Amino acid sequence: MNFTKHAVATLALCGLASPVFAQDEALCPQTGADAPLALHEEWIMDGWERHEGDPTFVFTEEMGKFYDLENTEGVYWDNFAPGNKQLFSDALEYGQNWEDHVNASRSIRHGMTDVNEAVVGQDTASSTIGFVGRIEPMDGEVVAFDTRSQLGWSCVDGVWKIKQELNYAWIVEPESIEAVLGRRLQPN
């Protein structure tokens, strides 16, 4: 009986201690190409970039790496979002809102500014970047802008996924950003 009590107590303590030990190990990359800051840069420089002749932009195909397409709930705000809506609570709705705009563009180019920072925890992270962009629509005038972007990341099955987005852009003269277009902060 005494042995059984000790065995149960030991198992109970081990069971309680396991999550504490597991918390010491990060499930998602903390540094490198698959960490939030590098992913944030890839998100804008590869995900939202468009070149003349590119295939039709489909959000789930182009951006699925960055968003949790199984559990799409989150907070996504962008003052530059097409249409009358700037705040979305569903990643798919947010992304699909951009499809017509992206597909109506001959090219969309970006460049990273010096604004970049990340705070990375074990299962949540926040990254902030600055970037400029140039949209050349099929019809209409070129639009140039400067942006600050903050993304909230959640570790989902060992990879970082965007669950919160706050993007603020303002119009600038196209000539003022020309030298920055194509600039990256992370090695490709």
Coordinates of N, CA and C in Angstrom, one line a residue:
M1 N 0.8 -1.2 0.0 CA 0.0 0.0 0.0 C 0.9 1.3 0.0
N2 N 1.9 1.3 0.9 CA 2.8 2.4 0.9 C 3.5 2.6 -0.4
F3 N 4.0 1.5 -1.0 CA 4.6 1.6 -2.4 C 3.7 2.2 -3.4
T4 N 2.4 1.8 -3.4 CA 1.4 2.3 -4.3 C 1.2 3.8 -4.2
K5 N 1.2 4.3 -2.9 CA 1.0 5.7 -2.7 C 2.2 6.5 -3.2
H6 N 3.4 5.9 -3.0 CA 4.6 6.6 -3.5 C 4.7 6.6 -5.0
A7 N 4.3 5.5 -5.6 CA 4.3 5.3 -7.1 C 3.3 6.3 -7.7
V8 N 2.1 6.4 -7.1 CA 1.1 7.3 -7.6 C 1.5 8.8 -7.5
A9 N 2.1 9.1 -6.3 CA 2.6 10.4 -6.1 C 3.7 10.8 -7.0
T10 N 4.6 9.9 -7.3 CA 5.7 10.1 -8.2 C 5.2 10.3 -9.6
L11 N 4.3 9.5 -10.1 CA 3.7 9.6 -11.4 C 3.0 11.0 -11.5
A12 N 2.3 11.3 -10.5 CA 1.5 12.6 -10.5 C 2.5 13.8 -10.6
L13 N 3.6 13.7 -9.9 CA 4.6 14.8 -9.9 C 5.2 14.9 -11.3
C14 N 5.5 13.7 -11.8 CA 6.1 13.7 -13.2 C 5.2 14.2 -14.2
G15 N 3.9 13.8 -14.1 CA 2.9 14.3 -15.0 C 2.8 15.8 -14.9
L16 N 2.8 16.4 -13.7 CA 2.7 17.8 -13.6 C 4.0 18.5 -14.0
A17 N 5.1 17.9 -13.9 CA 6.4 18.5 -14.2 C 6.6 18.5 -15.7
S18 N 6.1 17.6 -16.4 CA 6.4 17.5 -17.9 C 6.0 18.7 -18.7
P19 N 4.9 19.3 -18.4 CA 4.6 20.5 -19.2 C 5.6 21.7 -18.9
V20 N 6.1 21.7 -17.7 CA 7.0 22.8 -17.4 C 8.3 22.6 -18.2
F21 N 8.8 21.3 -18.2 CA 10.0 21.1 -19.0 C 9.8 21.3 -20.5
A22 N 8.6 20.9 -21.0 CA 8.3 21.1 -22.4 C 8.2 22.6 -22.7
Q23 N 7.8 23.5 -21.8 CA 7.8 24.9 -22.0 C 9.2 25.5 -22.3
D24 N 10.2 24.8 -21.7 CA 11.5 25.3 -21.9 C 12.0 25.2 -23.4
E25 N 11.4 24.3 -24.1 CA 11.7 24.1 -25.5 C 10.8 24.8 -26.4
A26 N 11.3 25.6 -27.3 CA 10.5 26.3 -28.3 C 10.0 25.3 -29.3
L27 N 8.7 25.4 -29.7 CA 8.1 24.6 -30.7 C 8.3 25.1 -32.1
C28 N 8.4 26.5 -32.2 CA 8.6 27.1 -33.5 C 10.0 27.8 -33.5
P29 N 10.6 28.0 -34.7 CA 11.9 28.6 -34.8 C 12.0 29.9 -34.1
Q30 N 13.0 30.2 -33.4 CA 13.2 31.5 -32.7 C 14.1 32.4 -33.5
T31 N 14.9 31.8 -34.4 CA 15.8 32.6 -35.2 C 15.9 32.0 -36.6
G32 N 16.4 32.7 -37.6 CA 16.6 32.1 -38.9 C 15.5 32.4 -39.8
A33 N 15.5 31.7 -41.0 CA 14.6 32.0 -42.1 C 13.1 31.6 -41.7
D34 N 12.9 30.8 -40.7 CA 11.5 30.4 -40.4 C 11.0 31.1 -39.1
A35 N 11.8 32.1 -38.6 CA 11.4 32.9 -37.5 C 10.5 34.1 -37.9
P36 N 9.8 34.7 -37.0 CA 8.8 35.7 -37.4 C 9.4 36.9 -38.2
L37 N 10.5 37.5 -37.8 CA 11.0 38.6 -38.6 C 11.4 38.3 -40.0
A38 N 12.0 37.2 -40.2 CA 12.3 36.7 -41.6 C 11.1 36.4 -42.4
L39 N 10.1 35.8 -41.7 CA 8.8 35.4 -42.4 C 8.1 36.7 -42.7
H40 N 8.1 37.7 -41.9 CA 7.4 39.0 -42.1 C 8.0 39.6 -43.4
E41 N 9.3 39.6 -43.5 CA 9.9 40.1 -44.7 C 9.5 39.3 -46.0
E42 N 9.5 38.0 -45.8 CA 9.1 37.1 -46.9 C 7.7 37.3 -47.3
W43 N 6.8 37.5 -46.3 CA 5.4 37.8 -46.5 C 5.2 38.9 -47.5
I44 N 5.9 40.0 -47.3 CA 5.8 41.2 -48.2 C 6.6 41.1 -49.4
M45 N 7.8 40.6 -49.3 CA 8.7 40.7 -50.5 C 8.4 39.5 -51.5
D46 N 7.8 38.4 -51.0 CA 7.5 37.3 -51.9 C 6.0 37.1 -52.1
G47 N 5.3 37.1 -50.9 CA 3.9 36.8 -50.9 C 3.0 37.9 -51.6
W48 N 3.3 39.1 -51.4 CA 2.4 40.2 -51.9 C 3.1 40.8 -53.2
E49 N 4.2 40.4 -53.6 CA 4.9 40.9 -54.7 C 4.2 40.4 -56.0
R50 N 4.2 41.2 -57.0 CA 3.6 40.7 -58.3 C 4.4 41.3 -59.5
H51 N 4.6 40.5 -60.5 CA 5.3 40.9 -61.7 C 4.4 40.7 -62.9
E52 N 4.6 41.5 -63.9 CA 3.8 41.4 -65.1 C 3.9 39.9 -65.6
G53 N 2.8 39.3 -65.9 CA 2.7 38.0 -66.5 C 2.6 36.9 -65.4
D54 N 2.6 37.3 -64.1 CA 2.4 36.3 -63.0 C 1.0 35.7 -63.2
P55 N 0.8 34.4 -62.7 CA -0.5 33.8 -62.8 C -1.4 34.5 -61.8
T56 N -2.7 34.2 -62.0 CA -3.7 34.8 -61.1 C -3.4 34.6 -59.7
F57 N -3.5 35.7 -58.9 CA -3.3 35.7 -57.5 C -4.5 35.0 -56.8
V58 N -4.2 33.9 -56.1 CA -5.2 33.3 -55.2 C -4.6 33.3 -53.8
F59 N -5.3 34.0 -52.9 CA -4.8 34.2 -51.6 C -4.3 32.8 -50.9
T60 N -5.2 31.8 -50.9 CA -4.8 30.6 -50.2 C -3.6 29.9 -50.8
E61 N -3.4 30.1 -52.1 CA -2.2 29.5 -52.7 C -0.9 30.3 -52.5
E62 N -1.0 31.6 -52.6 CA 0.1 32.4 -52.4 C 0.5 32.7 -51.0
M63 N -0.5 32.7 -50.1 CA -0.2 33.2 -48.7 C -0.5 32.1 -47.7
G64 N -0.8 30.9 -48.1 CA -1.1 29.9 -47.1 C 0.0 29.5 -46.2
K65 N 1.2 29.8 -46.6 CA 2.4 29.6 -45.7 C 2.3 30.5 -44.5
F66 N 1.7 31.6 -44.6 CA 1.8 32.6 -43.6 C 0.5 32.7 -42.7
Y67 N -0.6 32.2 -43.2 CA -1.9 32.3 -42.4 C -2.3 30.9 -42.1
D68 N -3.0 30.8 -40.9 CA -3.6 29.5 -40.5 C -4.9 29.3 -41.2
L69 N -4.9 28.5 -42.3 CA -6.1 28.3 -43.1 C -7.1 27.3 -42.5
E70 N -6.7 26.6 -41.4 CA -7.6 25.7 -40.7 C -8.4 26.4 -39.7
N71 N -7.8 27.3 -39.0 CA -8.4 28.2 -37.9 C -8.2 29.6 -38.3
T72 N -9.1 30.2 -39.1 CA -8.8 31.5 -39.7 C -9.2 32.7 -38.8
E73 N -9.7 32.4 -37.6 CA -10.0 33.5 -36.8 C -8.8 34.3 -36.3
G74 N -8.9 35.6 -36.3 CA -7.9 36.5 -35.9 C -8.3 38.0 -36.0
V75 N -7.4 38.9 -36.0 CA -7.7 40.3 -36.1 C -6.8 40.9 -37.2
Y76 N -7.3 41.4 -38.3 CA -6.6 41.8 -39.5 C -7.0 43.2 -39.9
W77 N -6.2 44.2 -39.7 CA -6.5 45.6 -40.0 C -5.5 46.2 -40.9
D78 N -6.0 46.8 -42.0 CA -5.2 47.5 -42.9 C -5.9 48.7 -43.5
N79 N -5.3 49.9 -43.3 CA -6.0 51.1 -43.7 C -5.9 51.2 -45.3
F80 N -5.1 50.4 -45.9 CA -5.0 50.4 -47.4 C -5.9 49.3 -48.0
A81 N -6.6 48.5 -47.2 CA -7.4 47.5 -47.8 C -8.4 48.0 -48.8
P82 N -8.6 47.3 -49.9 CA -9.5 47.7 -50.9 C -11.0 47.7 -50.4
G83 N -11.8 48.5 -50.9 CA -13.2 48.5 -50.5 C -13.4 49.4 -49.2
N84 N -14.6 49.2 -48.6 CA -15.0 50.0 -47.5 C -14.6 49.4 -46.2
K85 N -14.1 48.2 -46.2 CA -13.8 47.5 -44.9 C -12.3 47.5 -44.7
Q86 N -11.9 47.8 -43.5 CA -10.5 47.8 -43.1 C -10.2 46.8 -42.0
L87 N -11.2 46.3 -41.3 CA -11.0 45.4 -40.2 C -11.7 44.1 -40.5
F88 N -10.9 43.0 -40.3 CA -11.5 41.7 -40.6 C -11.2 40.8 -39.4
S89 N -12.0 39.8 -39.2 CA -11.8 38.8 -38.1 C -11.6 37.4 -38.7
D90 N -11.4 37.3 -40.0 CA -11.2 36.0 -40.6 C -10.1 36.2 -41.7
A91 N -9.1 35.4 -41.6 CA -7.9 35.5 -42.5 C -8.4 35.3 -44.0
L92 N -9.3 34.3 -44.2 CA -9.7 34.1 -45.6 C -10.5 35.2 -46.2
E93 N -11.4 35.8 -45.4 CA -12.1 37.0 -45.9 C -11.2 38.1 -46.1
Y94 N -10.2 38.3 -45.2 CA -9.2 39.4 -45.4 C -8.5 39.2 -46.7
G95 N -7.9 38.0 -46.9 CA -7.1 37.7 -48.1 C -7.9 37.8 -49.4
Q96 N -9.1 37.2 -49.4 CA -9.9 37.2 -50.6 C -10.3 38.7 -50.9
N97 N -10.4 39.5 -50.0 CA -10.7 40.9 -50.2 C -9.6 41.6 -51.1
W98 N -8.4 41.1 -51.0 CA -7.3 41.6 -51.8 C -7.2 41.0 -53.2
E99 N -7.8 39.9 -53.5 CA -7.5 39.2 -54.7 C -7.8 40.0 -56.0
D100 N -9.0 40.7 -56.1 CA -9.3 41.5 -57.2 C -8.3 42.6 -57.4
H101 N -7.9 43.3 -56.3 CA -7.0 44.4 -56.4 C -5.6 43.9 -56.9
V102 N -5.1 42.8 -56.4 CA -3.8 42.3 -56.8 C -3.9 41.9 -58.3
N103 N -5.0 41.2 -58.6 CA -5.1 40.7 -60.0 C -5.3 41.9 -61.0
A104 N -5.7 43.0 -60.6 CA -5.9 44.2 -61.4 C -4.6 45.0 -61.6
S105 N -3.6 44.5 -61.0 CA -2.3 45.2 -61.0 C -1.3 44.5 -62.0
R106 N -0.7 45.4 -62.8 CA 0.4 44.9 -63.7 C 1.6 44.4 -62.9
S107 N 1.9 45.2 -61.8 CA 3.0 44.9 -61.0 C 2.8 45.5 -59.6
I108 N 3.3 44.8 -58.6 CA 3.3 45.3 -57.2 C 4.7 45.0 -56.7
R109 N 5.5 46.1 -56.4 CA 6.9 45.9 -56.0 C 7.0 46.5 -54.6
H110 N 8.0 45.9 -53.8 CA 8.2 46.4 -52.4 C 9.7 46.5 -52.2
G111 N 10.0 47.2 -51.1 CA 11.4 47.3 -50.6 C 11.3 47.5 -49.1
M112 N 12.3 46.9 -48.4 CA 12.4 47.0 -47.0 C 13.1 48.3 -46.6
T113 N 12.5 49.0 -45.5 CA 13.2 50.1 -44.9 C 14.0 49.6 -43.7
D114 N 14.5 50.5 -43.0 CA 15.3 50.1 -41.8 C 14.5 49.8 -40.6
V115 N 13.2 49.9 -40.6 CA 12.4 49.7 -39.5 C 12.1 48.2 -39.4
N116 N 12.6 47.5 -38.4 CA 12.3 46.1 -38.2 C 12.7 45.7 -36.8
E117 N 11.8 44.9 -36.2 CA 12.1 44.4 -34.8 C 11.1 43.2 -34.6
A118 N 11.5 42.3 -33.7 CA 10.7 41.2 -33.3 C 10.9 40.9 -31.9
V119 N 9.8 40.4 -31.2 CA 9.8 39.9 -29.9 C 9.2 38.5 -30.1
V120 N 10.1 37.4 -29.8 CA 9.7 36.1 -30.0 C 9.6 35.3 -28.8
G121 N 8.4 34.7 -28.5 CA 8.2 33.9 -27.3 C 8.2 32.4 -27.8
Q122 N 7.8 31.5 -26.9 CA 7.7 30.1 -27.3 C 6.5 29.8 -28.2
D123 N 5.4 30.4 -28.0 CA 4.2 30.1 -28.8 C 3.5 31.4 -29.4
T124 N 4.0 32.5 -29.1 CA 3.5 33.8 -29.7 C 4.7 34.7 -30.0
A125 N 4.5 35.5 -30.9 CA 5.6 36.5 -31.3 C 4.9 37.7 -32.0
S126 N 5.7 38.8 -32.0 CA 5.3 40.0 -32.7 C 6.4 40.5 -33.5
S127 N 6.2 40.9 -34.7 CA 7.2 41.5 -35.6 C 6.7 42.7 -36.2
T128 N 7.6 43.7 -36.4 CA 7.3 45.0 -37.0 C 8.3 45.3 -38.1
I129 N 7.8 45.6 -39.2 CA 8.7 46.0 -40.3 C 8.2 47.3 -41.0
G130 N 9.1 48.0 -41.6 CA 8.8 49.1 -42.5 C 9.1 48.7 -43.9
F131 N 8.2 49.1 -44.8 CA 8.5 48.8 -46.2 C 7.8 49.9 -47.1
V132 N 8.3 50.0 -48.3 CA 7.6 50.9 -49.3 C 7.1 50.0 -50.4
G133 N 6.2 50.5 -51.2 CA 5.6 49.8 -52.2 C 5.2 50.6 -53.4
R134 N 5.1 50.0 -54.6 CA 4.7 50.7 -55.8 C 3.7 49.8 -56.5
I135 N 2.5 50.2 -56.7 CA 1.5 49.5 -57.4 C 1.3 50.1 -58.8
E136 N 1.5 49.3 -59.8 CA 1.2 49.7 -61.2 C -0.1 49.0 -61.6
P137 N -1.2 49.7 -61.6 CA -2.4 49.0 -62.0 C -2.5 48.8 -63.6
M138 N -3.3 47.9 -64.0 CA -3.5 47.6 -65.4 C -4.1 48.9 -66.1
D139 N -4.9 49.6 -65.4 CA -5.5 50.9 -65.8 C -5.4 51.9 -64.6
G140 N -4.9 53.0 -64.9 CA -4.8 54.1 -63.9 C -3.4 54.4 -63.6
E141 N -3.2 55.3 -62.6 CA -1.9 55.8 -62.2 C -1.2 55.0 -61.2
V142 N 0.1 55.0 -61.2 CA 0.9 54.4 -60.3 C 0.7 54.9 -58.9
V143 N 0.6 54.0 -57.9 CA 0.4 54.4 -56.5 C 1.7 54.0 -55.7
A144 N 2.3 54.9 -55.1 CA 3.5 54.6 -54.2 C 3.1 54.9 -52.8
F145 N 3.6 54.1 -51.9 CA 3.3 54.2 -50.5 C 4.4 53.8 -49.6
D146 N 4.3 54.2 -48.3 CA 5.3 53.9 -47.3 C 4.4 53.2 -46.2
T147 N 4.9 52.2 -45.5 CA 4.0 51.4 -44.6 C 4.8 51.0 -43.4
R148 N 4.1 50.9 -42.3 CA 4.5 50.2 -41.1 C 3.6 49.0 -40.9
S149 N 4.1 47.9 -40.6 CA 3.4 46.6 -40.5 C 3.8 45.9 -39.2
Q150 N 2.8 45.5 -38.5 CA 3.0 44.8 -37.2 C 2.2 43.5 -37.4
L151 N 2.8 42.3 -37.2 CA 2.1 41.1 -37.3 C 2.3 40.3 -35.9
G152 N 1.1 39.8 -35.5 CA 1.1 38.9 -34.3 C 1.1 37.5 -34.8
W153 N 2.0 36.7 -34.3 CA 2.2 35.3 -34.8 C 1.8 34.3 -33.7
S154 N 1.3 33.2 -34.1 CA 1.0 32.1 -33.2 C 1.7 30.8 -33.7
C155 N 2.3 30.0 -32.8 CA 2.9 28.8 -33.2 C 1.9 27.7 -33.4
V156 N 1.7 27.3 -34.6 CA 0.7 26.3 -35.0 C 1.4 25.1 -35.6
D157 N 1.3 24.0 -34.9 CA 2.0 22.7 -35.4 C 3.4 22.9 -35.8
G158 N 4.1 23.7 -35.0 CA 5.6 23.9 -35.2 C 6.0 24.9 -36.3
V159 N 5.0 25.7 -36.8 CA 5.3 26.8 -37.7 C 4.6 28.0 -37.3
W160 N 5.1 29.2 -37.6 CA 4.5 30.5 -37.2 C 3.4 30.8 -38.2
K161 N 2.3 31.3 -37.7 CA 1.1 31.7 -38.5 C 0.6 33.0 -38.0
I162 N 0.3 33.9 -39.0 CA -0.3 35.2 -38.6 C -1.7 35.1 -38.1
K163 N -1.9 35.7 -36.9 CA -3.2 35.7 -36.3 C -3.7 37.2 -36.0
Q164 N -2.7 38.1 -36.1 CA -3.1 39.5 -35.9 C -2.2 40.3 -36.9
E165 N -2.9 41.3 -37.5 CA -2.2 42.1 -38.5 C -2.6 43.6 -38.3
L166 N -1.7 44.5 -38.3 CA -1.9 45.9 -38.3 C -1.0 46.6 -39.3
N167 N -1.6 47.1 -40.4 CA -0.8 47.7 -41.4 C -1.3 49.1 -41.6
Y168 N -0.4 50.1 -41.6 CA -0.7 51.5 -41.8 C 0.2 52.0 -43.0
A169 N -0.5 52.5 -44.0 CA 0.3 53.0 -45.2 C -0.2 54.4 -45.5
W170 N 0.7 55.2 -46.1 CA 0.4 56.5 -46.6 C 1.1 56.7 -47.9
I171 N 0.4 57.5 -48.7 CA 0.9 57.8 -50.1 C 2.1 58.7 -50.1
V172 N 3.1 58.3 -51.0 CA 4.3 59.1 -51.2 C 4.5 59.3 -52.7
E173 N 5.4 60.1 -53.1 CA 5.8 60.3 -54.5 C 6.6 59.1 -55.0
P174 N 6.2 58.5 -56.1 CA 6.9 57.3 -56.6 C 8.4 57.5 -56.7
E175 N 8.9 58.6 -57.1 CA 10.3 58.8 -57.2 C 11.0 58.7 -55.8
S176 N 10.3 59.0 -54.7 CA 11.0 59.0 -53.4 C 11.3 57.6 -52.9
I177 N 10.7 56.6 -53.5 CA 11.0 55.2 -53.0 C 11.7 54.4 -54.1
E178 N 11.9 54.9 -55.2 CA 12.5 54.1 -56.3 C 13.8 53.3 -55.9
A179 N 14.6 54.0 -55.2 CA 15.9 53.4 -54.9 C 15.8 52.3 -53.8
V180 N 14.7 52.2 -53.1 CA 14.5 51.2 -52.1 C 13.8 50.0 -52.6
L181 N 13.1 50.1 -53.7 CA 12.3 48.9 -54.3 C 13.3 47.7 -54.5
G182 N 12.9 46.6 -54.0 CA 13.7 45.4 -54.2 C 14.7 45.1 -53.0
R183 N 14.8 46.1 -52.2 CA 15.8 46.0 -51.0 C 15.2 45.0 -50.0
R184 N 16.1 44.1 -49.6 CA 15.8 43.1 -48.5 C 16.7 43.4 -47.3
L185 N 16.3 42.9 -46.2 CA 17.1 43.0 -45.0 C 17.7 41.6 -44.7
Q186 N 17.0 40.6 -45.0 CA 17.5 39.2 -44.7 C 18.2 38.7 -46.0
P187 N 19.2 37.9 -45.9 CA 19.8 37.2 -47.1 C 18.7 36.3 -47.7
N188 N 18.7 36.3 -49.0 CA 17.7 35.5 -49.7 C 18.1 34.1 -49.9

